[in-house]
Amino acid sequence: MESGERFKLSYSRPWRFSRSTGQFSRGLFCSCSLANLAPLMKKLTTGWLKLPGLQRLFTLFHEEGATLRLVGGSVRDGLLGLPTNDIDLAVDRPPQWVQD
């Protein structure tokens, strides 16, 4: 990414599920387009991305037509070159689908 280039951010109010309350709510979230994130994602080369179990999860979800995403602190830590203690994932399916 060029030094003067900025991220194009979009704001939306999607539904979000809270594990602590067990309820859905709406909040203000910020997202970047994939084109703007591509230069950063090239930097995400941490060892845990190659874990066989994690790769298998991505393969299984893909085979079922679901999208599994890395989210949270593990992505931040990976981009900063820091060690991570856990890996957070998000999927575009309801919890019951994942359990089944």
Short mmCIF file of C-alpha atoms in Angstrom, two decimals:
data_model
loop_
_atom_site.label_atom_id
_atom_site.label_comp_id
_atom_site.label_asym_id
_atom_site.label_seq_id
_atom_site.Cartn_x
_atom_site.Cartn_y
_atom_site.Cartn_z
CA MET A 1 0.00 0.00 0.00
CA GLU A 2 1.30 3.43 -0.87
CA SER A 3 2.18 5.65 2.07
CA GLY A 4 -0.56 8.18 1.27
CA GLU A 5 -3.26 5.60 0.49
CA ARG A 6 -6.11 5.35 2.96
CA PHE A 7 -8.54 2.61 3.78
CA LYS A 8 -12.05 3.09 2.48
CA LEU A 9 -14.22 2.31 5.47
CA SER A 10 -17.91 1.52 5.42
CA TYR A 11 -20.15 1.62 8.44
CA SER A 12 -23.24 -0.50 8.91
CA ARG A 13 -25.58 -1.65 11.62
CA PRO A 14 -25.68 -5.44 11.17
CA TRP A 15 -27.17 -7.87 13.62
CA ARG A 16 -24.72 -9.32 16.10
CA PHE A 17 -25.07 -12.27 18.47
CA SER A 18 -23.76 -11.79 22.00
CA ARG A 19 -22.46 -14.97 23.61
CA SER A 20 -22.57 -13.38 27.05
CA THR A 21 -26.27 -12.44 26.91
CA GLY A 22 -27.49 -14.99 24.36
CA GLN A 23 -29.30 -12.23 22.48
CA PHE A 24 -29.08 -10.59 19.10
CA SER A 25 -28.50 -6.85 18.95
CA ARG A 26 -27.60 -4.19 16.45
CA GLY A 27 -24.41 -2.23 16.69
CA LEU A 28 -22.20 0.06 14.70
CA PHE A 29 -19.39 -1.87 13.06
CA CYS A 30 -16.65 -0.82 10.69
CA SER A 31 -15.43 -2.87 7.77
CA CYS A 32 -12.88 -2.47 4.99
CA SER A 33 -13.13 -3.72 1.43
CA LEU A 34 -11.06 -6.76 0.52
CA ALA A 35 -9.09 -4.73 -2.01
CA ASN A 36 -7.93 -2.41 0.76
CA LEU A 37 -7.08 -5.27 3.10
CA ALA A 38 -5.15 -7.35 0.55
CA PRO A 39 -1.77 -5.64 1.19
CA LEU A 40 -2.17 -6.21 4.94
CA MET A 41 -3.27 -9.82 4.56
CA LYS A 42 -0.04 -10.61 2.73
CA LYS A 43 1.69 -9.81 6.01
CA LEU A 44 -0.39 -12.33 7.96
CA THR A 45 2.09 -15.21 7.77
CA THR A 46 1.99 -16.55 11.30
CA GLY A 47 2.68 -20.21 11.99
CA TRP A 48 -0.76 -20.94 13.44
CA LEU A 49 -2.32 -20.36 9.99
CA LYS A 50 -0.70 -23.63 8.93
CA LEU A 51 -2.08 -25.72 11.80
CA PRO A 52 -3.61 -28.89 10.29
CA GLY A 53 -6.73 -28.62 12.47
CA LEU A 54 -7.39 -25.05 11.39
CA GLN A 55 -6.83 -25.91 7.73
CA ARG A 56 -9.24 -28.85 8.08
CA LEU A 57 -11.92 -26.56 9.56
CA PHE A 58 -11.62 -24.17 6.63
CA THR A 59 -11.84 -27.09 4.20
CA LEU A 60 -14.91 -28.61 5.90
CA PHE A 61 -16.80 -25.33 6.03
CA HIS A 62 -15.90 -24.56 2.40
CA GLU A 63 -17.13 -28.00 1.28
CA GLU A 64 -20.47 -27.25 2.98
CA GLY A 65 -20.76 -23.86 1.24
CA ALA A 66 -20.14 -21.85 4.40
CA THR A 67 -17.68 -19.01 4.85
CA LEU A 68 -15.34 -19.26 7.82
CA ARG A 69 -13.33 -16.16 8.74
CA LEU A 70 -10.48 -15.39 11.10
CA VAL A 71 -11.47 -12.50 13.36
CA GLY A 72 -10.42 -10.68 16.49
CA GLY A 73 -7.17 -10.48 18.34
CA SER A 74 -5.46 -13.33 16.52
CA VAL A 75 -5.64 -11.37 13.26
CA ARG A 76 -4.44 -8.18 14.96
CA ASP A 77 -1.59 -10.00 16.69
CA GLY A 78 -0.60 -11.76 13.47
CA LEU A 79 -0.43 -8.49 11.57
CA LEU A 80 1.65 -6.96 14.35
CA GLY A 81 3.94 -9.98 14.53
CA LEU A 82 2.89 -10.79 18.10
CA PRO A 83 2.18 -14.25 19.55
CA THR A 84 -1.48 -15.15 19.99
CA ASN A 85 -3.15 -17.18 22.72
CA ASP A 86 -6.35 -18.07 20.90
CA ILE A 87 -7.88 -18.09 17.43
CA ASP A 88 -11.31 -16.53 16.93
CA LEU A 89 -13.48 -17.62 14.03
CA ALA A 90 -16.76 -16.34 12.58
CA VAL A 91 -19.07 -18.26 10.25
CA ASP A 92 -21.97 -17.13 8.09
CA ARG A 93 -24.32 -19.79 9.48
CA PRO A 94 -26.48 -19.96 12.63
CA PRO A 95 -25.10 -21.68 15.75
CA GLN A 96 -27.40 -24.69 15.32
CA TRP A 97 -25.95 -25.36 11.84
CA VAL A 98 -22.42 -25.38 13.25
CA GLN A 99 -23.41 -27.74 16.08
CA ASP A 100 -25.03 -30.19 13.67
#
